[in-house]
CSV table of C-alpha atoms in Angstrom, one decimal:
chain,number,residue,atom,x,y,z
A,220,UNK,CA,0.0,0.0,0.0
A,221,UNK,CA,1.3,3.6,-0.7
A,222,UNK,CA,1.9,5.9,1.8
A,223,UNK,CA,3.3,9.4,1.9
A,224,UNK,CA,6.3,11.3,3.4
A,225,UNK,CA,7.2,14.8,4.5
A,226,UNK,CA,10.1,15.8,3.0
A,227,UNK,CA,12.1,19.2,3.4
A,228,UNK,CA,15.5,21.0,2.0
A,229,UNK,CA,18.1,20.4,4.7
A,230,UNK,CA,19.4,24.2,3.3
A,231,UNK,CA,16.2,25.9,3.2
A,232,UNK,CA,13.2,24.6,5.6
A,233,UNK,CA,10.8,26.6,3.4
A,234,UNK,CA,11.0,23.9,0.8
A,235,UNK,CA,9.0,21.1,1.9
A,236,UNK,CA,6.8,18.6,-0.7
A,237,UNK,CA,4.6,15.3,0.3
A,238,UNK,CA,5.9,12.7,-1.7
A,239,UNK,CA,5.0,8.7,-2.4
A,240,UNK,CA,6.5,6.1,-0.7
A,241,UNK,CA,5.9,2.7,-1.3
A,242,UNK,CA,5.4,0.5,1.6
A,243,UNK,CA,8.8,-2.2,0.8
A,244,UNK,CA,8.5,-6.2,1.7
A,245,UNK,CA,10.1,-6.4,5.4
A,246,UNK,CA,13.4,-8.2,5.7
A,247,UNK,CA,13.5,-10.5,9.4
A,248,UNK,CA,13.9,-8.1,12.5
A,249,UNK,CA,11.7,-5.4,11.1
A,250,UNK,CA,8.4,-4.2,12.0
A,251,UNK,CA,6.6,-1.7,10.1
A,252,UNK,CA,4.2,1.2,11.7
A,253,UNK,CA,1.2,3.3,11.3
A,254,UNK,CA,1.3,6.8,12.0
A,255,UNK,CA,-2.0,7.5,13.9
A,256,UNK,CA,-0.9,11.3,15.2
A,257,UNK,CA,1.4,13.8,16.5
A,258,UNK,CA,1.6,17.4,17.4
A,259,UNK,CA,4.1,19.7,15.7
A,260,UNK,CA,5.5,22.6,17.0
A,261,UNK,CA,8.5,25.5,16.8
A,262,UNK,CA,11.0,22.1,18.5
A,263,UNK,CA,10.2,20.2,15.8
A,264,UNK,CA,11.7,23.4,13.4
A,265,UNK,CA,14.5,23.5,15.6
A,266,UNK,CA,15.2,19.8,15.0
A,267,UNK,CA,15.5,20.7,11.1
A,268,UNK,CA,17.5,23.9,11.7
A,269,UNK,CA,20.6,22.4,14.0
A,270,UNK,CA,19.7,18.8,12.0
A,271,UNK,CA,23.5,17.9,10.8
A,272,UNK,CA,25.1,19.7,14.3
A,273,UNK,CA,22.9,17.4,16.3
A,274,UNK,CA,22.0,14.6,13.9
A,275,UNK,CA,18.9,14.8,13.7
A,276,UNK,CA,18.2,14.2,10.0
A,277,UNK,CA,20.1,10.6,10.8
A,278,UNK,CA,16.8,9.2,12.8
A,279,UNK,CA,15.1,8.9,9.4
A,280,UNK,CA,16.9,8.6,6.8
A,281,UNK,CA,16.3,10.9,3.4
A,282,UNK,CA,17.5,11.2,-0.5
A,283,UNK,CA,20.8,13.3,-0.4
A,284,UNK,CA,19.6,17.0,0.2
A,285,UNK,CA,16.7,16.1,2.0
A,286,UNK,CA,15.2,15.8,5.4
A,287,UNK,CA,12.6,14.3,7.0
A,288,UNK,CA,11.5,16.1,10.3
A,289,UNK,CA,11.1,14.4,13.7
A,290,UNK,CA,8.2,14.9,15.8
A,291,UNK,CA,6.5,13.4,18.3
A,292,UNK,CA,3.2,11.0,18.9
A,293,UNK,CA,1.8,7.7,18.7
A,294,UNK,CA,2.2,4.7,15.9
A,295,UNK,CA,0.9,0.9,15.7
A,296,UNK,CA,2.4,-1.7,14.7
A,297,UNK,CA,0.3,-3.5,11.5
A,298,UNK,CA,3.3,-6.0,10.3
A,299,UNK,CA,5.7,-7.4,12.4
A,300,UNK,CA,9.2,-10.3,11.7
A,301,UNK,CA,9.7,-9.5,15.6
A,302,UNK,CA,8.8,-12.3,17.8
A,303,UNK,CA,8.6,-9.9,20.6
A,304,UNK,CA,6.6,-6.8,19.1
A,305,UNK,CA,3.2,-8.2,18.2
A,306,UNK,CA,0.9,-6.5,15.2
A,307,UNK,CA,-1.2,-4.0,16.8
A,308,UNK,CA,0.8,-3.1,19.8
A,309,UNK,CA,0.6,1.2,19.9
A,310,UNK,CA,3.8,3.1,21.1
A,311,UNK,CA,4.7,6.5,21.9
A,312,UNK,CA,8.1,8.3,20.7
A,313,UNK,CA,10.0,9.6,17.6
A,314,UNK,CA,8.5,9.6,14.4
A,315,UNK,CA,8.4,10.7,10.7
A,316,UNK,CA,6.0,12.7,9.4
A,317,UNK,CA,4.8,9.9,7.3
A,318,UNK,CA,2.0,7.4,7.0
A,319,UNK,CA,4.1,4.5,7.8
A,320,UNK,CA,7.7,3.8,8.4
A,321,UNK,CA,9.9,0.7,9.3
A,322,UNK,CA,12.0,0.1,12.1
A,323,UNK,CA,14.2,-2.6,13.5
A,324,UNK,CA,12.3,-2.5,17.0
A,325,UNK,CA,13.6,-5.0,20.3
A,326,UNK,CA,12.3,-5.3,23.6
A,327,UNK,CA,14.5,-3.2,25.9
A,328,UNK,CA,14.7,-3.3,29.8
A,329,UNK,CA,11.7,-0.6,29.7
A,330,UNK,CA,10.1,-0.7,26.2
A,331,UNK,CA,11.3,-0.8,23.1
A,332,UNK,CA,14.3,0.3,21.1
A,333,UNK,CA,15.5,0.7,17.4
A,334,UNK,CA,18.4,-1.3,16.8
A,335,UNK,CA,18.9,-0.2,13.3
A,336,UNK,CA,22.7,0.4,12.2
A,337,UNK,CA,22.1,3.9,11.5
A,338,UNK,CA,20.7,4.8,15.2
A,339,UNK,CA,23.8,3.4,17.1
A,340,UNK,CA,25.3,6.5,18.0
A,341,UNK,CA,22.4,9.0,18.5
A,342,UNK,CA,21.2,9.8,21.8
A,343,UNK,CA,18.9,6.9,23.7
A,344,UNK,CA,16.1,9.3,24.5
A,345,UNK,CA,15.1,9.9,20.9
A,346,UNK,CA,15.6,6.0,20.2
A,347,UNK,CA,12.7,5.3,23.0
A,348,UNK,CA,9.3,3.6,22.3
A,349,UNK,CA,7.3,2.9,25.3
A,350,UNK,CA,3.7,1.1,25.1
A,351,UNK,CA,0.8,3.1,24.8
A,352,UNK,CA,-2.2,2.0,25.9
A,353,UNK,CA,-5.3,5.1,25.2
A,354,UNK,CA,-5.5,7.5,26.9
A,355,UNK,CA,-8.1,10.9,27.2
A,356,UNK,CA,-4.6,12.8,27.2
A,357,UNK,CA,-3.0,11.2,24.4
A,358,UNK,CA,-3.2,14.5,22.4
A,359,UNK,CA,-1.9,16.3,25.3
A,360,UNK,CA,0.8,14.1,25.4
A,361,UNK,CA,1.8,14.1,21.8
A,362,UNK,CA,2.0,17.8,22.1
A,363,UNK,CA,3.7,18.3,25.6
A,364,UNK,CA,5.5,15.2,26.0
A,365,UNK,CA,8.9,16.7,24.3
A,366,UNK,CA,8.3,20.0,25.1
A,367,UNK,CA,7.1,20.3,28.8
A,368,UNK,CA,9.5,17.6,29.2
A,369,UNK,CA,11.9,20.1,28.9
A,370,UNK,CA,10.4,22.6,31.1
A,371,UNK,CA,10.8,19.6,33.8
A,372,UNK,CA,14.6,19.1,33.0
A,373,UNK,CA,15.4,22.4,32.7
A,374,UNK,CA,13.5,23.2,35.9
A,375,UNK,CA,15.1,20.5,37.4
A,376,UNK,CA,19.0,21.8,36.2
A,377,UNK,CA,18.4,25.3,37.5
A,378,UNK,CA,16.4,24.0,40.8
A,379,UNK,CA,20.3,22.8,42.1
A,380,UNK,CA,21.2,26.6,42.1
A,381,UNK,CA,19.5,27.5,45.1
A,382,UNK,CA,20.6,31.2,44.8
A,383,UNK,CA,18.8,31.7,42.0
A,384,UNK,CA,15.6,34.1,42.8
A,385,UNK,CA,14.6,34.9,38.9
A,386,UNK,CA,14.5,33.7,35.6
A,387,UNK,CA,13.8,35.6,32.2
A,388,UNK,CA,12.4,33.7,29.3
A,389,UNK,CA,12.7,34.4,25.7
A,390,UNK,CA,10.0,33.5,22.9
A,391,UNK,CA,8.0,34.0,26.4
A,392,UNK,CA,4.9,32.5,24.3
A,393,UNK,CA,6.2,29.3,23.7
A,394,UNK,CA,5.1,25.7,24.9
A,395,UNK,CA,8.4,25.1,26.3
A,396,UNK,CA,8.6,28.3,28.0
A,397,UNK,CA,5.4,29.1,29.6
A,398,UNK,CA,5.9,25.0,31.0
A,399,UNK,CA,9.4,26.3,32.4
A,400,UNK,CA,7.3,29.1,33.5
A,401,UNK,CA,5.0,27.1,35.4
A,402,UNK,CA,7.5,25.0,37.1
A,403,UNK,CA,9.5,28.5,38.1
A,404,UNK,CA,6.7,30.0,39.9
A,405,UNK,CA,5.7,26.8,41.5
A,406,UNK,CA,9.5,27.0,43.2
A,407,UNK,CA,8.3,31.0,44.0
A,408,UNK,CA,11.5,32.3,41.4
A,409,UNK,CA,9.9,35.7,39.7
A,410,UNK,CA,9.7,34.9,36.4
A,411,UNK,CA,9.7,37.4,33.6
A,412,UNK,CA,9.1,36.9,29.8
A,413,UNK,CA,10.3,38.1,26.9
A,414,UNK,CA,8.0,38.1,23.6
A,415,UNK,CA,6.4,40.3,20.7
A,416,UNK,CA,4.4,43.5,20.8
A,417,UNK,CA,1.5,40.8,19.2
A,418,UNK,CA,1.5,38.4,21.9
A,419,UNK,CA,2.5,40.5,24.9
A,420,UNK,CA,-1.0,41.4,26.4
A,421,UNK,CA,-2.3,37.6,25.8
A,422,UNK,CA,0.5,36.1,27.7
A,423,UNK,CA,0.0,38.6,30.2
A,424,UNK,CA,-3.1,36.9,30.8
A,425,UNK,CA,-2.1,33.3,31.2
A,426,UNK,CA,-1.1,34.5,34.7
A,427,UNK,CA,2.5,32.4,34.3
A,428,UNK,CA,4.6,34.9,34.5
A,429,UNK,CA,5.4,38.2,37.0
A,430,UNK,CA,5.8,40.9,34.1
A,431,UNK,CA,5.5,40.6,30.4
A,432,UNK,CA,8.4,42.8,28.1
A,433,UNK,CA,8.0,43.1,24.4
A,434,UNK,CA,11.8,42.9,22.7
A,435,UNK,CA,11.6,46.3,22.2
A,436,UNK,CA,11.7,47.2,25.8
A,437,UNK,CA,14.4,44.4,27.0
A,438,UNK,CA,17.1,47.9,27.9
A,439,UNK,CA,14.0,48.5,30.7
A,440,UNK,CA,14.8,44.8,32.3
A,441,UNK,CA,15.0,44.4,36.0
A,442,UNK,CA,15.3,41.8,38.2
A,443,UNK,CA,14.5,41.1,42.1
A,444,UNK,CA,18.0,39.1,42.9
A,445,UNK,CA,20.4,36.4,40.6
A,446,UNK,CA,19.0,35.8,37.4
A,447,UNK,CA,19.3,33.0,34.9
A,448,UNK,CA,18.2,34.0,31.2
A,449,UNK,CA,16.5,31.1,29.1
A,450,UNK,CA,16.6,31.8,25.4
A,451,UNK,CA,14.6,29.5,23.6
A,452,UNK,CA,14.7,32.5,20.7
A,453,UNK,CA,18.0,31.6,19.4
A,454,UNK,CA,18.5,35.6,18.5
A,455,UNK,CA,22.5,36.2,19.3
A,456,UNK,CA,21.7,40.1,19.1
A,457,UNK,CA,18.5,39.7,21.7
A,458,UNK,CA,20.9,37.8,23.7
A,459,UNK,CA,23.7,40.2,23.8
A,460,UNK,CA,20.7,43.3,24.8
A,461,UNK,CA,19.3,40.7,27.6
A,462,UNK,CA,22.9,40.2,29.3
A,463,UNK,CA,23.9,43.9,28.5
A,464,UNK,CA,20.5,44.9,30.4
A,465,UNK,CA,20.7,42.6,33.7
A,466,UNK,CA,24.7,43.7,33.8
A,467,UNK,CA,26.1,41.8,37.3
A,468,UNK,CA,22.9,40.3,38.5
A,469,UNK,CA,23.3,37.4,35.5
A,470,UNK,CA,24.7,34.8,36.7
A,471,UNK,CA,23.5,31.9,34.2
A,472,UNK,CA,22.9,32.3,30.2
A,473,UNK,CA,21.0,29.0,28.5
A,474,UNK,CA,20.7,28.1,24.8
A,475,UNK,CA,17.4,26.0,24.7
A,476,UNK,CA,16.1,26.7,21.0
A,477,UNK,CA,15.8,28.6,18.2
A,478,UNK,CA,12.3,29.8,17.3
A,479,UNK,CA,13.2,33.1,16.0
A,480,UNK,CA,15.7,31.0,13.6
A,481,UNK,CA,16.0,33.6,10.7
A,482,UNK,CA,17.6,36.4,13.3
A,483,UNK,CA,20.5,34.7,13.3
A,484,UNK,CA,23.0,37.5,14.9
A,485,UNK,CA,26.2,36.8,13.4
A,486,UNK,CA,29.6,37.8,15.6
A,487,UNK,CA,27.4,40.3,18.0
A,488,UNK,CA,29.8,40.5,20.8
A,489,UNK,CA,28.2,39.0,24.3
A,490,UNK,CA,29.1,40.4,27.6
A,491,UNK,CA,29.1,38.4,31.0
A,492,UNK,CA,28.3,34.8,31.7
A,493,UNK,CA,28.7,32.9,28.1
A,494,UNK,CA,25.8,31.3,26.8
A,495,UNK,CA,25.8,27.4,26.9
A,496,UNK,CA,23.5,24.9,25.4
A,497,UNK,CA,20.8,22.9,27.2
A,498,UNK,CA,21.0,19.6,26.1
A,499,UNK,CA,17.8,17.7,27.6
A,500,UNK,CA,19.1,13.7,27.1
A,501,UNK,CA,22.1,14.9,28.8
A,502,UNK,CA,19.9,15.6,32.4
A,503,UNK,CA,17.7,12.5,31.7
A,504,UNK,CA,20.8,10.3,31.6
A,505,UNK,CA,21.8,12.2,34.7
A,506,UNK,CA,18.4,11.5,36.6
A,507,UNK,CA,18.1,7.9,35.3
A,508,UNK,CA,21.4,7.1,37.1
A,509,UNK,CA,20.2,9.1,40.4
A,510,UNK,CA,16.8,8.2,40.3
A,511,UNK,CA,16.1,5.2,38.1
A,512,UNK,CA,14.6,5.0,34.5
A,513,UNK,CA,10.8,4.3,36.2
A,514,UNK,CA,11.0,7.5,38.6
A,515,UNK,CA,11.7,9.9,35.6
A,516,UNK,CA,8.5,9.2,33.7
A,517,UNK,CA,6.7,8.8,36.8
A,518,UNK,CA,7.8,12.2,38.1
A,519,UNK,CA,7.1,13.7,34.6
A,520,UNK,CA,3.6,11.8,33.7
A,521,UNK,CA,2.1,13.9,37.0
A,522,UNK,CA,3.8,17.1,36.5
A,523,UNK,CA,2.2,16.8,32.6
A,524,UNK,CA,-1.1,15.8,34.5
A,525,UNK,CA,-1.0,18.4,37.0
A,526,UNK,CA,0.1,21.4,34.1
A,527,UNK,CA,-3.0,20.1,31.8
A,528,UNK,CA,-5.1,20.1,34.8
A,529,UNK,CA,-4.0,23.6,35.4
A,530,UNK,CA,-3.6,24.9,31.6
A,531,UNK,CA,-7.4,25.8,30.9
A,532,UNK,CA,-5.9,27.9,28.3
A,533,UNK,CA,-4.9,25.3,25.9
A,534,UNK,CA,-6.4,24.9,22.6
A,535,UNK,CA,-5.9,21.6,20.3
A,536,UNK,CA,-6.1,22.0,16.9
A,537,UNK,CA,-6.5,19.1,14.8
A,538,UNK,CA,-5.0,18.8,11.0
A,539,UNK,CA,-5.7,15.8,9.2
A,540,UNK,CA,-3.8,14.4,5.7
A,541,UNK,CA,-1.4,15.6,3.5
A,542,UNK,CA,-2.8,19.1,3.3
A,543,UNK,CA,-3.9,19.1,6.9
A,544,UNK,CA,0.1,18.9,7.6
A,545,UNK,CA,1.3,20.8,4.7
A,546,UNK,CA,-0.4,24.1,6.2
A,547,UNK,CA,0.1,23.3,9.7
A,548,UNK,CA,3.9,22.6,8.8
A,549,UNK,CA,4.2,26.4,7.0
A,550,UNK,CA,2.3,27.9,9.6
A,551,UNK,CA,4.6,26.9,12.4
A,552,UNK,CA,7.6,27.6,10.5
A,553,UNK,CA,6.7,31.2,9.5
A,554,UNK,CA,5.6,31.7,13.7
A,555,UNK,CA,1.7,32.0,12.7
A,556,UNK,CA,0.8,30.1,15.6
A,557,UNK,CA,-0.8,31.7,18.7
A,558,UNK,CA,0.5,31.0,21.7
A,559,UNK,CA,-2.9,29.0,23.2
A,560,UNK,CA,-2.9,26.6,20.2
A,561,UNK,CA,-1.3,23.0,19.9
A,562,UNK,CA,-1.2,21.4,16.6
A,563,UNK,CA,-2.1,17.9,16.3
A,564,UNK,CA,-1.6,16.1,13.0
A,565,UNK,CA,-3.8,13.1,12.0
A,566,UNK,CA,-1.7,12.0,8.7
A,567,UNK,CA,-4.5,9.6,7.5
């Protein structure tokens, strides 16, 4: 049976066509899936965008110049050559944004794992498939599973600096940082975002964060105490104005994304602490030592609970097919997505 794939210009994320794929015969030691949905979002642009630094076009392999985009959500397995993955078991991870797609799936210690050639040096958190049974928040979950996951790691990296009173957030309207957000003022750190003229006055409302600033007025920033700035912007010259603004009280500068990918920045000199990367399988590999695999998805599935409890303001917006995803894909790419909205994607 044909399906269809996703497929986008490694050099210019603009370009992106559905094309056919023809389902191939499976060799022993494959399985092949159904896509039944995911969300997509400004991470999954940000996987295309640092795709050969970080490897992420490697997950899912493409014609040379090509890419095909990770996201996140929930698959079933209709054929199986695995003695241990039976047809119609449903799993939650990393897919394509395809119909179908094949992997070399084994039972791990806790779930399932790709074993395919091609996967045996990427990071174990993106190689993850764990059983999932229904659920009422399975959309939820498709949608904040990567990202609030993130909010929880970085929360849980800057909860070990005790002396820090206050955070500032970039792209303030983001999923990953209104969940950072959250967290923050559940520890009572002042939290204080960053975002467009456009968006200021609704994030404002969500009630997440202390004070709202527009870019434009980032020279007026002021903080109650030792500050950490979150960008999840990825703007070097927004950076450079954030750190020049908070002068001494800065203490900690973190690179989480890049939504604001075409701002680029270029040699814009940075003064005080020197922005590093946040790199999120690098804390779960830390917690899985300290805490055990099962206590990190424990921790995490009530936190998600508990924020979708406590998110009234979160609208899902379903897509459905190849033009469903098309337009979803080119509206989260050029930043036309409000702030309350999740995109799920239903490819068949």
């Amino acid at each position: 049976m044909a399906g269809w794939d996703l497929l986008v210009d490694r050099k210019d994320l603009r370009k992106a066509q559905i094309v056919s794929a023809e389902a191939p015969a499976l060799a022993d030691g494959e399985v092949r899936l159904e896509v039944e949905r995911f969300s997509l979002t400004a991470n999954n642009i940000t996987y295309g965008i640092i795709g050969d630094a970080f490897g992420y076009w490697k997950f899912f392999p493409a014609p040379d110049g090509l890419g095909r985009i990770p996201v996140w959500g929930f698959a079933t397995v209709t054929e199986s050559r695995v003695p241990d993955v039976p047809v119609g078991l449903r799993l939650f991870g990393y897919l394509p944004m395809s119909t179908s797609f094949v992997m070399q799936l084994v039972k791990a210690r806790s779930g399932f794992v790709d074993r395919a050639p091609h996967r045996a040096e990427l990071p174990p958190t993106y190689n993850a498939y764990n059983e999932a049974p229904a659920d009422p928040l399975d959309d939820h979950r498709a949608l904040l599973r990567p990202l609030l996951m993130t909010s929880f790691l970085l929360d849980d990296f800057l909860g070990e600096d005790e002396g820090l009173t206050s955070l500032v957030l970039s792209s303030a309207s983001s999923k990953t940082a209104l969940g950072l957000a959250w967290f923050a003022k559940a520890r009572g750190r002042e939290v204080i975002g960053l975002t467009s003229p456009a968006n200021a006055k609704l994030i404002e409302g969500l009630g997440l964060y202390d004070k709202v600033l527009t870019y434009d007025e980032v020279a007026a920033l002021k903080t109650r105490g030792p500050t950490a700035f979150v960008d999840f912007a990825g703007d070097r010259s927004g950076t450079a104005k954030v750190h020049a603004a908070l002068g001494g009280g800065l203490i900690r500068s973190i690179i989480v994304g890049a939504t604001h990918w075409e701002a680029g920045g270029g040699q814009v000199e940075i003064a005080g602490p020197t922005p590093t990367l946040f790199f999120a399988p690098d804390q779960i590999r830390k917690r899985m030592a300290d805490w055990g695999p099962g206590e990190v998805e424990t921790r995490f599935d009530a936190a998600l609970r508990a924020f979708v409890a406590d998110s009234s303001w979160l609208n899902l917006v379903q897509h459905q097919g190849q033009q469903g995803l098309t337009e979803a894909y080119h509206m989260v790419l050029e930043g036309r997505v409000r702030p309350q909205d999740g995109h799920i994607i239903t490819p068949a």
